[in-house]
Short mmCIF file of C-alpha atoms in Angstrom, two decimals:
data_model
loop_
_atom_site.label_atom_id
_atom_site.label_comp_id
_atom_site.label_asym_id
_atom_site.label_seq_id
_atom_site.Cartn_x
_atom_site.Cartn_y
_atom_site.Cartn_z
CA MET A 21 41.69 132.64 111.45
CA TYR A 22 45.29 131.91 110.43
CA ALA A 23 44.81 133.79 107.17
CA ILE A 24 43.44 136.86 109.01
CA LEU A 25 46.30 136.72 111.52
CA ALA A 26 48.84 136.61 108.69
CA GLN A 27 47.09 139.56 106.99
CA GLN A 28 47.13 141.74 110.13
CA THR A 29 50.73 140.79 110.88
CA GLU A 30 51.76 142.05 107.44
CA ARG A 31 49.58 145.17 107.90
CA THR A 32 51.21 146.17 111.21
CA ARG A 33 54.77 145.28 110.29
CA GLY A 34 56.96 148.11 111.63
CA SER A 35 54.08 149.69 113.61
CA SER A 36 54.43 150.63 117.24
CA THR A 37 52.19 149.36 120.02
CA SER A 38 50.35 152.66 120.22
CA GLN A 39 49.67 152.58 116.49
CA ILE A 40 48.25 149.03 116.78
CA LYS A 41 46.00 150.15 119.68
CA GLN A 42 44.70 152.94 117.47
CA LEU A 43 43.78 150.35 114.81
CA ILE A 44 41.96 148.31 117.48
CA ALA A 45 39.90 151.36 118.48
CA GLU A 46 38.97 151.95 114.85
CA SER A 47 37.81 148.30 114.55
CA ASP A 48 35.68 148.66 117.68
CA SER A 49 33.97 151.69 116.18
CA LYS A 50 33.26 149.87 112.93
CA ILE A 51 31.84 146.89 114.83
CA ILE A 52 29.46 149.17 116.75
CA LEU A 53 28.29 150.77 113.51
CA LEU A 54 27.72 147.34 111.91
CA GLU A 55 25.81 146.06 114.94
CA ASN A 56 23.57 149.14 114.86
CA GLU A 57 22.90 148.56 111.17
CA MET A 58 22.13 144.90 111.89
CA ALA A 59 19.71 145.82 114.68
CA ALA A 60 17.92 148.19 112.33
CA LEU A 61 17.75 145.51 109.66
CA GLU A 62 16.51 142.94 112.18
CA SER A 63 13.80 145.33 113.35
CA ARG A 64 12.83 145.97 109.75
CA MET A 65 12.90 142.22 109.05
CA ALA A 66 10.66 141.52 112.06
CA ALA A 67 8.22 144.13 110.81
CA LEU A 68 8.33 142.61 107.35
CA VAL A 69 7.77 139.12 108.78
CA GLU A 70 4.79 140.41 110.75
CA LEU A 71 3.38 142.08 107.64
CA ARG A 72 4.00 138.89 105.66
CA ASP A 73 2.19 136.77 108.26
CA LEU A 74 -0.75 139.18 108.35
CA GLU A 75 -0.97 139.10 104.58
CA CYS A 76 -0.83 135.29 104.58
CA ALA A 77 -3.64 135.19 107.12
CA ALA A 78 -5.67 137.64 105.03
CA ARG A 79 -5.06 135.55 101.91
CA ASP A 80 -6.09 132.37 103.72
CA ALA A 81 -9.20 134.11 105.02
CA LEU A 82 -10.08 135.22 101.49
CA ARG A 83 -9.55 131.69 100.24
CA PHE A 84 -11.77 130.40 103.03
CA LEU A 85 -14.47 132.92 102.08
CA THR A 86 -14.41 131.68 98.49
CA ALA A 87 -13.98 127.97 99.32
CA PRO A 88 -16.94 125.88 98.11
CA ILE A 89 -17.04 123.97 101.41
CA ARG A 90 -17.91 127.21 103.27
CA THR A 91 -21.17 127.49 101.38
CA LEU A 92 -22.29 124.02 102.42
CA PRO A 93 -25.12 123.78 104.93
CA VAL A 94 -24.03 122.87 108.43
CA GLU A 95 -25.94 119.58 108.19
CA LEU A 96 -24.09 118.56 105.03
CA LEU A 97 -20.70 119.54 106.45
CA ALA A 98 -21.44 117.47 109.54
CA GLU A 99 -22.29 114.52 107.28
CA ILE A 100 -18.93 114.94 105.51
CA PHE A 101 -17.21 114.91 108.90
CA LEU A 102 -18.93 111.64 109.75
CA LEU A 103 -17.87 110.06 106.45
CA SER A 104 -14.24 111.04 107.08
CA ILE A 105 -14.10 109.09 110.35
CA ARG A 106 -12.27 105.78 110.02
CA GLU A 107 -14.18 102.72 111.12
CA PRO A 108 -12.67 100.44 113.80
CA ASP A 109 -10.78 97.40 112.57
CA GLU A 110 -13.22 94.48 112.52
CA SER A 111 -10.36 92.04 113.10
CA GLY A 112 -10.82 92.68 116.80
CA TYR A 113 -7.59 94.59 117.38
CA ILE A 114 -8.83 96.61 120.33
CA TYR A 115 -6.55 99.63 119.95
CA SER A 116 -7.77 100.32 116.41
CA LYS A 117 -10.93 101.64 118.08
CA LEU A 118 -8.97 104.76 119.09
CA LEU A 119 -8.96 105.88 115.45
CA HIS A 120 -12.51 107.20 115.76
CA ILE A 121 -11.62 109.50 118.64
CA GLN A 122 -8.37 110.66 117.00
CA ASP A 123 -10.16 111.58 113.78
CA ALA A 124 -12.90 113.45 115.62
CA PHE A 125 -10.34 115.52 117.52
CA ARG A 126 -8.42 116.33 114.33
CA ILE A 127 -11.57 117.61 112.63
CA SER A 128 -12.50 119.73 115.65
CA HIS A 129 -9.09 121.47 115.59
CA VAL A 130 -9.07 122.67 111.97
CA CYS A 131 -10.79 126.01 112.63
CA ARG A 132 -13.28 127.62 114.99
CA ARG A 133 -16.25 127.04 112.68
CA TRP A 134 -15.40 123.38 112.24
CA ARG A 135 -14.90 123.03 115.99
CA GLN A 136 -18.34 124.49 116.64
CA ILE A 137 -19.95 122.12 114.13
CA ALA A 138 -17.97 119.10 115.39
CA ASN A 139 -18.75 119.76 119.04
CA GLY A 140 -22.41 120.13 118.15
CA THR A 141 -22.53 116.83 116.25
CA PRO A 142 -22.95 114.00 118.80
CA GLN A 143 -22.65 111.33 116.08
CA LEU A 144 -19.03 112.38 115.60
CA TRP A 145 -18.19 111.43 119.18
CA ALA A 146 -20.43 108.39 119.59
CA GLY A 147 -17.76 105.92 118.53
CA PRO A 148 -16.28 103.08 120.59
CA VAL A 149 -15.32 104.09 124.13
CA LYS A 150 -12.40 102.12 125.56
CA VAL A 151 -11.07 102.47 129.09
CA ASP A 152 -7.92 100.50 129.86
CA PHE A 153 -7.32 100.37 133.60
CA ARG A 154 -3.86 98.89 132.99
CA GLN A 155 -2.58 102.08 131.34
CA GLN A 156 -1.70 104.90 133.72
CA ARG A 157 -2.39 107.57 131.09
CA SER A 158 -6.02 106.43 131.01
CA LEU A 159 -6.27 107.15 134.74
CA THR A 160 -4.50 110.52 134.84
CA GLU A 161 -6.43 113.75 135.42
CA GLU A 162 -6.06 114.56 131.73
CA GLY A 163 -7.19 111.09 130.63
CA ILE A 164 -10.31 111.08 132.82
CA ASN A 165 -11.18 114.65 131.77
CA GLY A 166 -10.90 113.52 128.15
CA LEU A 167 -13.23 110.60 128.85
CA GLU A 168 -15.77 112.94 130.48
CA MET A 169 -15.59 115.32 127.52
CA LEU A 170 -16.01 112.48 125.00
CA LEU A 171 -19.06 111.10 126.80
CA ALA A 172 -20.55 114.58 127.18
CA ARG A 173 -20.15 115.42 123.49
CA SER A 174 -21.74 112.12 122.42
CA ALA A 175 -24.92 112.77 124.45
CA PRO A 176 -27.72 111.86 124.03
CA LEU A 177 -26.62 109.09 121.65
CA THR A 178 -25.75 105.55 122.72
CA VAL A 179 -22.12 104.40 122.82
CA PRO A 180 -20.34 101.02 122.77
CA VAL A 181 -18.13 100.61 125.86
CA THR A 182 -15.11 98.33 126.28
CA ILE A 183 -13.46 97.92 129.70
CA ILE A 184 -9.99 96.40 130.02
CA GLY A 185 -7.89 95.46 133.01
CA LEU A 186 -10.20 95.96 135.97
CA GLU A 187 -8.32 95.15 139.16
CA ASN A 188 -9.07 91.76 140.69
CA GLY A 189 -8.74 90.86 144.33
CA SER A 190 -7.97 94.36 145.57
CA ARG A 191 -9.72 97.61 146.37
CA PRO A 192 -9.86 100.01 143.41
CA THR A 193 -7.60 103.06 143.44
CA GLU A 194 -8.95 106.61 143.65
CA SER A 195 -8.26 107.24 139.96
CA SER A 196 -9.87 103.97 138.86
CA CYS A 197 -12.90 104.79 141.03
CA ARG A 198 -13.26 108.16 139.29
CA ALA A 199 -12.89 106.59 135.83
CA THR A 200 -15.46 103.94 136.76
CA GLU A 201 -17.87 106.54 138.09
CA THR A 202 -17.45 108.58 134.89
CA LEU A 203 -18.51 105.54 132.88
CA LEU A 204 -21.33 104.54 135.21
CA CYS A 205 -22.89 108.00 134.97
CA THR A 206 -23.63 107.22 131.33
CA ALA A 207 -24.79 103.60 131.88
CA ALA A 208 -28.23 104.42 130.52
CA ARG A 209 -26.57 105.26 127.17
CA TRP A 210 -24.43 102.13 126.82
CA ARG A 211 -25.26 100.35 123.59
CA SER A 212 -22.84 97.52 124.31
CA LEU A 213 -20.67 96.57 127.27
CA ARG A 214 -17.63 94.39 126.76
CA PHE A 215 -15.27 93.25 129.49
CA VAL A 216 -11.89 92.14 128.16
CA ASN A 217 -11.01 90.73 131.60
CA TYR A 218 -11.62 87.02 131.95
CA MET A 219 -12.66 87.70 135.56
CA VAL A 220 -14.54 90.89 136.43
CA PRO A 221 -14.20 92.04 140.06
CA PRO A 222 -17.37 92.14 142.17
CA TRP A 223 -16.89 95.79 143.12
CA PHE A 224 -17.80 96.87 139.59
CA PHE A 225 -21.22 95.21 139.79
CA GLN A 226 -21.75 96.63 143.27
CA ARG A 227 -21.22 100.11 141.81
CA LEU A 228 -23.48 99.23 138.88
CA ALA A 229 -26.36 98.37 141.21
CA GLY A 230 -29.32 100.69 140.77
CA ARG A 231 -28.20 101.93 137.35
CA SER A 232 -30.60 101.43 134.47
CA LEU A 233 -29.27 99.91 131.26
CA ASP A 234 -32.12 101.11 129.06
CA CYS A 235 -30.14 101.06 125.79
CA LEU A 236 -27.92 98.02 126.33
CA GLU A 237 -28.15 95.65 123.35
CA GLU A 238 -24.99 93.54 123.70
CA LEU A 239 -23.02 92.16 126.66
CA VAL A 240 -19.66 90.36 126.73
CA LEU A 241 -19.00 89.05 130.24
CA TRP A 242 -16.73 86.04 130.62
CA ASN A 243 -16.97 85.49 134.36
CA VAL A 244 -17.09 87.11 137.78
CA ASP A 245 -14.30 86.89 140.34
CA GLN A 246 -15.27 84.89 143.42
CA ASP A 247 -15.89 86.84 146.61
CA SER A 248 -17.47 85.48 149.78
CA HIS A 249 -19.07 88.89 150.41
CA PHE A 250 -20.66 89.13 146.98
CA ASP A 251 -23.73 87.28 145.73
CA PRO A 252 -23.90 87.53 141.90
CA THR A 253 -27.58 86.54 141.90
CA THR A 254 -28.38 89.93 143.45
CA VAL A 255 -27.19 91.79 140.33
CA SER A 256 -30.41 92.71 138.53
CA SER A 257 -29.10 95.34 136.11
CA PHE A 258 -28.82 92.99 133.14
CA ALA A 259 -31.99 91.02 133.83
CA THR A 260 -33.97 94.28 133.61
CA ALA A 261 -32.20 95.66 130.52
CA PRO A 262 -35.14 95.93 128.08
CA ARG A 263 -33.13 95.94 124.83
CA LEU A 264 -30.50 93.32 125.63
CA ARG A 265 -30.52 90.82 122.77
CA LYS A 266 -26.94 89.58 122.37
CA ALA A 267 -24.79 88.05 125.12
CA THR A 268 -21.42 86.33 125.34
CA LEU A 269 -20.91 84.97 128.83
CA SER A 270 -20.09 82.06 131.06
CA SER A 271 -23.02 79.90 132.06
CA THR A 272 -21.52 79.76 135.56
CA CYS A 273 -21.16 83.50 136.21
CA GLY A 274 -24.32 83.44 138.33
CA ILE A 275 -25.61 86.86 137.28
CA PRO A 276 -29.30 86.75 136.24
CA MET A 277 -29.93 87.29 132.53
CA PRO A 278 -33.13 88.02 130.58
CA TRP A 279 -32.90 84.67 128.81
CA ALA A 280 -36.34 84.86 127.23
CA GLN A 281 -35.52 88.05 125.31
CA LEU A 282 -32.01 87.09 124.13
CA ARG A 283 -31.66 86.35 120.43
CA ASP A 284 -27.90 85.78 120.05
CA ILE A 285 -26.16 83.74 122.77
CA THR A 286 -22.54 82.59 123.05
CA LEU A 287 -21.63 80.48 126.08
CA ALA A 288 -17.90 80.55 126.71
CA GLU A 289 -17.69 77.73 129.25
CA ARG A 290 -18.14 74.05 128.46
CA ILE A 291 -21.64 72.79 129.09
CA SER A 292 -23.27 69.39 129.12
CA PRO A 293 -26.41 68.56 127.13
CA GLU A 294 -28.35 68.71 130.38
CA SER A 295 -27.11 72.24 131.11
CA PHE A 296 -27.90 73.22 127.54
CA ARG A 297 -31.50 72.10 128.00
CA SER A 298 -31.76 73.89 131.33
CA ILE A 299 -30.56 77.22 129.92
CA PHE A 300 -32.10 77.22 126.46
CA SER A 301 -35.50 76.01 127.57
CA GLN A 302 -35.77 79.64 128.72
CA CYS A 303 -34.71 80.96 125.28
CA ILE A 304 -37.25 79.50 122.91
CA ASP A 305 -37.04 82.51 120.56
CA VAL A 306 -33.25 82.54 120.22
CA LEU A 307 -31.94 83.05 116.66
CA LYS A 308 -28.21 82.34 117.02
CA VAL A 309 -26.40 80.03 119.44
CA CYS A 310 -22.70 79.27 119.94
CA VAL A 311 -21.79 76.65 122.57
CA ARG A 312 -18.93 74.41 123.69
CA VAL A 313 -20.25 70.95 124.56
CA VAL A 314 -18.86 68.11 126.64
CA GLY A 315 -20.28 64.62 126.57
CA THR A 316 -22.36 63.07 129.28
CA SER A 317 -21.20 59.96 131.06
CA VAL A 318 -24.76 58.74 131.54
CA LEU A 319 -26.54 58.90 128.21
CA SER A 320 -29.87 57.96 129.76
CA GLN A 321 -29.85 61.32 131.50
CA ILE A 322 -30.56 62.96 128.15
CA ARG A 323 -34.31 63.24 127.88
CA PRO A 324 -35.74 61.58 124.77
CA ASP A 325 -37.91 64.55 123.84
CA ALA A 326 -35.79 67.08 121.98
CA LEU A 327 -35.84 70.73 122.99
CA ALA A 328 -37.52 72.66 120.16
CA LEU A 329 -35.88 75.98 119.29
CA ASN A 330 -38.25 76.86 116.49
CA GLN A 331 -36.70 80.26 115.67
CA LEU A 332 -33.05 79.17 115.70
CA ARG A 333 -31.27 80.13 112.46
CA ILE A 334 -27.55 79.75 113.22
CA LEU A 335 -25.97 77.09 115.45
CA SER A 336 -22.26 76.71 116.21
CA VAL A 337 -21.19 73.73 118.32
CA THR A 338 -17.65 73.00 119.52
CA TRP A 339 -17.04 69.58 121.04
CA VAL A 340 -14.55 69.22 123.84
CA GLY A 341 -14.13 65.92 125.61
CA ASP A 342 -15.24 62.33 125.33
CA GLU A 343 -16.61 60.17 122.56
CA SER A 344 -20.27 60.64 123.49
CA GLY A 345 -20.26 64.38 122.78
CA MET A 346 -22.29 64.24 119.57
CA GLN A 347 -25.20 62.77 121.50
CA PHE A 348 -25.86 66.44 122.18
CA PHE A 349 -27.94 66.44 118.98
CA ASP A 350 -30.43 64.09 120.65
CA CYS A 351 -31.62 66.94 122.85
CA LEU A 352 -32.26 69.54 120.14
CA SER A 353 -34.71 70.25 117.34
CA ALA A 354 -34.32 73.32 115.13
CA PRO A 355 -36.76 73.22 112.21
CA ALA A 356 -35.81 76.71 110.96
CA LEU A 357 -32.04 76.16 111.21
CA ASP A 358 -30.21 77.67 108.23
CA GLU A 359 -26.50 77.57 109.15
CA LEU A 360 -24.67 74.86 111.12
CA HIS A 361 -21.04 75.10 112.21
CA LEU A 362 -19.39 72.02 113.78
CA CYS A 363 -15.96 72.28 115.40
CA PHE A 364 -14.08 69.38 117.03
CA GLU A 365 -11.54 70.96 119.35
CA GLU A 366 -10.04 68.13 121.35
CA GLY A 367 -10.70 64.73 122.83
CA ASP A 368 -11.59 61.32 121.47
CA ILE A 369 -14.94 61.92 119.78
CA ASP A 370 -16.79 59.52 117.51
CA TRP A 371 -18.96 60.76 114.67
CA ALA A 372 -22.47 59.79 115.76
CA GLU A 373 -24.09 59.23 112.37
CA ASP A 374 -27.48 58.13 113.70
CA ALA A 375 -27.76 61.06 116.11
CA PHE A 376 -26.74 63.57 113.43
CA THR A 377 -29.12 62.11 110.85
CA ALA A 378 -32.00 62.27 113.33
CA PHE A 379 -31.10 65.88 114.04
CA GLN A 380 -31.12 66.65 110.30
CA LEU A 381 -34.56 65.14 109.97
CA ARG A 382 -35.76 67.48 112.73
CA SER A 383 -33.87 70.39 111.10
CA PRO A 384 -34.40 69.83 107.38
CA ASN A 385 -33.79 73.37 106.10
CA ILE A 386 -30.02 73.70 106.61
CA THR A 387 -28.39 75.60 103.72
CA LYS A 388 -24.89 76.15 105.12
CA LEU A 389 -22.72 73.47 106.75
CA LYS A 390 -19.21 74.21 107.99
CA ILE A 391 -16.99 71.56 109.64
CA GLU A 392 -13.69 72.37 111.37
CA GLY A 393 -12.05 69.18 112.50
CA GLU A 394 -8.81 70.26 114.17
CA GLY A 395 -7.52 66.85 113.11
CA PHE A 396 -10.79 64.98 113.70
CA PRO A 397 -11.45 62.60 110.77
CA VAL A 398 -15.05 62.75 109.62
CA PRO A 399 -15.52 59.58 107.50
CA SER A 400 -16.46 60.31 103.91
CA HIS A 401 -19.45 57.96 104.17
CA ALA A 402 -20.71 60.09 107.08
CA LEU A 403 -20.46 63.21 104.93
CA ILE A 404 -22.31 61.47 102.10
CA THR A 405 -25.06 60.42 104.51
CA ALA A 406 -25.29 63.98 105.77
CA PHE A 407 -25.62 65.21 102.17
CA ARG A 408 -28.48 62.78 101.56
CA HIS A 409 -30.44 64.45 104.33
CA ALA A 410 -29.60 68.04 103.32
CA PRO A 411 -31.69 68.73 100.21
CA PHE A 412 -31.46 72.51 100.66
CA LEU A 413 -27.70 72.68 101.25
CA THR A 414 -26.08 75.48 99.21
CA HIS A 415 -22.77 76.02 101.05
CA PHE A 416 -20.35 73.39 102.37
CA SER A 417 -16.96 73.94 103.98
CA ILE A 418 -14.61 71.39 105.55
CA ASP A 419 -11.30 72.20 107.20
CA HIS A 420 -8.63 70.05 108.87
CA CYS A 421 -10.49 66.74 108.75
CA PRO A 422 -7.92 64.16 107.57
CA ASN A 423 -9.09 61.58 105.00
CA SER A 424 -12.58 63.05 104.79
CA VAL A 425 -12.25 64.20 101.18
CA ASP A 426 -11.54 61.01 99.24
CA ASP A 427 -12.60 59.34 96.00
CA HIS A 428 -15.96 58.30 97.50
CA PHE A 429 -16.65 61.93 98.42
CA CYS A 430 -15.80 63.14 94.91
CA GLN A 431 -17.79 60.39 93.20
CA ALA A 432 -20.85 61.07 95.36
CA LEU A 433 -20.89 64.75 94.35
CA CYS A 434 -20.18 64.07 90.67
CA TYR A 435 -23.26 64.93 88.58
CA THR A 436 -24.68 63.00 85.62
CA ASP A 437 -28.01 63.63 83.94
CA ASP A 438 -29.25 60.07 84.42
CA ALA A 439 -28.73 59.83 88.21
CA GLU A 440 -30.43 61.49 91.14
CA PRO A 441 -27.90 64.02 92.49
CA LEU A 442 -26.77 64.65 96.03
CA VAL A 443 -27.28 68.18 97.42
CA PRO A 444 -28.79 69.52 94.19
CA ARG A 445 -28.68 73.14 95.39
CA LEU A 446 -25.00 73.11 96.38
CA HIS A 447 -23.18 75.99 94.70
CA THR A 448 -20.42 77.02 97.12
CA LEU A 449 -17.66 74.61 98.17
CA ALA A 450 -14.61 75.22 100.37
CA VAL A 451 -12.20 72.34 100.98
CA ALA A 452 -9.18 72.79 103.20
CA GLU A 453 -8.41 69.10 103.62
CA THR A 454 -6.63 67.49 100.70
CA ASP A 455 -4.02 65.07 101.95
CA GLY A 456 -3.54 63.45 98.56
CA LYS A 457 -5.44 60.22 99.30
CA PHE A 458 -7.75 60.68 96.33
CA SER A 459 -7.62 60.98 92.57
CA GLN A 460 -7.02 64.55 91.48
CA ASP A 461 -8.69 63.66 88.19
CA GLY A 462 -11.74 62.57 90.19
CA LEU A 463 -11.85 65.91 92.01
CA ALA A 464 -11.46 67.79 88.73
CA ASN A 465 -14.21 65.72 87.10
CA MET A 466 -16.54 66.35 90.03
CA ILE A 467 -15.97 70.11 89.77
CA ALA A 468 -16.40 70.10 86.00
CA SER A 469 -19.58 68.00 86.21
CA ARG A 470 -21.41 70.82 88.01
CA TRP A 471 -20.26 73.68 85.81
CA TRP A 472 -21.76 75.07 82.60
CA THR A 473 -21.33 78.34 80.78
CA ASP A 474 -24.38 80.43 79.95
CA THR A 475 -24.16 79.23 76.35
CA GLU A 476 -24.01 75.58 77.41
CA LEU A 477 -27.01 76.01 79.70
CA ALA A 478 -29.00 77.66 76.92
CA SER A 479 -28.21 74.84 74.50
CA ARG A 480 -29.42 72.05 76.81
CA SER A 481 -32.77 70.46 76.06
CA ARG A 482 -33.58 70.58 79.78
CA PRO A 483 -31.78 72.32 82.64
CA PRO A 484 -29.48 70.27 84.88
CA ALA A 485 -30.94 68.95 88.12
CA VAL A 486 -28.21 70.68 90.15
CA ALA A 487 -27.12 74.27 90.63
CA ARG A 488 -23.93 75.32 88.90
CA TRP A 489 -20.99 76.49 90.98
CA LYS A 490 -20.89 80.04 92.28
CA GLN A 491 -17.67 79.75 94.25
CA ILE A 492 -15.02 77.10 94.96
CA ARG A 493 -12.05 77.46 97.32
CA LEU A 494 -9.23 74.96 97.85
CA LYS A 495 -6.54 75.54 100.43
CA GLU A 496 -3.20 75.38 98.65
CA ASP A 497 -0.37 75.10 101.18
CA TRP A 498 -0.18 72.30 103.72
CA ILE A 499 2.07 72.52 106.75
CA GLY A 500 4.08 69.34 107.10
CA SER A 501 2.59 67.86 103.94
CA SER A 502 4.28 67.09 100.65
CA PHE A 503 0.97 67.14 98.78
CA GLU A 504 0.69 69.43 95.77
CA PHE A 505 -1.92 69.83 93.10
CA SER A 506 -0.60 68.48 89.81
CA SER A 507 -0.06 70.62 86.73
CA THR A 508 -2.79 68.59 84.99
CA PHE A 509 -5.29 69.40 87.73
CA ARG A 510 -4.32 73.06 87.69
CA GLY A 511 -4.62 73.14 83.91
CA THR A 512 -8.16 71.77 84.10
CA ILE A 513 -9.14 74.31 86.74
CA TYR A 514 -7.54 77.23 84.89
CA ALA A 515 -9.47 76.24 81.76
CA LEU A 516 -12.71 76.30 83.77
CA GLN A 517 -11.76 79.68 85.21
CA GLU A 518 -11.43 81.01 81.67
CA THR A 519 -15.08 80.10 81.11
CA GLY A 520 -16.21 82.03 84.20
CA LEU A 521 -15.87 79.61 87.13
CA ASP A 522 -15.11 81.48 90.37
CA PHE A 523 -12.30 79.26 91.70
CA ASP A 524 -9.35 80.12 93.93
CA PHE A 525 -6.37 78.29 95.35
CA VAL A 526 -6.11 79.99 98.74
CA GLU A 527 -2.99 80.04 100.91
CA LEU A 528 -3.35 79.08 104.55
CA GLU A 529 -2.87 82.58 105.97
CA TYR A 530 -5.60 83.99 103.74
CA TRP A 531 -8.12 81.21 104.31
CA LYS A 532 -11.33 82.98 105.17
CA LEU A 533 -14.77 82.26 103.82
CA ASP A 534 -17.13 84.92 102.55
CA TRP A 535 -20.04 83.37 104.44
#
């Protein structure tokens, strides 16, 4: 601006005011001419932009007409859509289940043809349905309309439903009533129903009354909020669900269940052996059971005849409470049991060797044994005794059981041709309890004694009487422990790895078994 001012000052030096006004008028005329030219150019540019956009659209249409995907049958394109949908995170992170809906909406917004195919493909919309009553956006007009549309597009297929944050102790709001009614209208299509609330309000079950749950296969119901005006025993919806096979619930919720038809049962609340007998005597065909057990103060109350669950394949027992808890095994017989998971959560519990051995004799076909001690020390001699009565054991895992893995443990598992071996079929071992109170050479020798290369096996005059290792896992880092595997031990293991042994030192945060 200063440069222009200096230029015009020099230009008008010696000019009168009238002469300067004449120059101003000339500038105004030039500006009008330039603005007119600009308007013409802008109009021309707009026309060119419109022509350009039309040509781009025509080009894209031509590309679409020649695209190989356009020639695909509708059925195959729908299958591609289904394969492009991300699966929910199996870690249990509830919000990852939204990915399915997001992906389906993205596909349906690519073009009109894709939208028609997507909207006509119920499988694309039959992913996890989650309604969070804590989030206002889930209860807005737009959110409820979206829920209605999702459920409508998934018809007639079944859908898994998760409900979060139902209001306890108060009357439901108008928006929550509408969202609930939207869900309940599709109750006959629920494949699974999971309540994230620990306590579910009675009003939900009152609204559920009279609805058929013809497709329900799985139920997760922790408990029901107490209400003097509500009798949970009057809720018959679940007891009459013909396909219900899997249930996670509290044994005290009071809602009738079709116990005889359930095959997979997890009881969240602590139960006594007596309560276990009372419930599971109705479930003689159950295949999988997970329970939390407390001891009984009067052992004579446990009936001497064990409850026979002849179809039971998987049993997980968590002990909470007093020292008599393991007497629970006195009340159970499971001749077909394949996998046993023992977890000691808290309390002063004694390992009941006689009771466990008797249980093994009644359940002789166990192939997988997993022990999580949470600091509970299972004596090594007890483990050795358990091995003696587990001839079919193939997998063994022990975690957080101080002093359980010692020299006696290693020596007992060490194989020599001239001695009868323990657990001859054992091929998978996971040990997350090495506190250093054993010889690392002894552990290495035990591992090496049950490993042969293909060449070594072929050169033997007779095969070994034990299976060779398929997988070994040792937990490597120990919180609050100075224990470390020596370089000699690591060298031995690395040498075995070079010959094909599947062996891993696993850090604590990645400790997860494949079975």
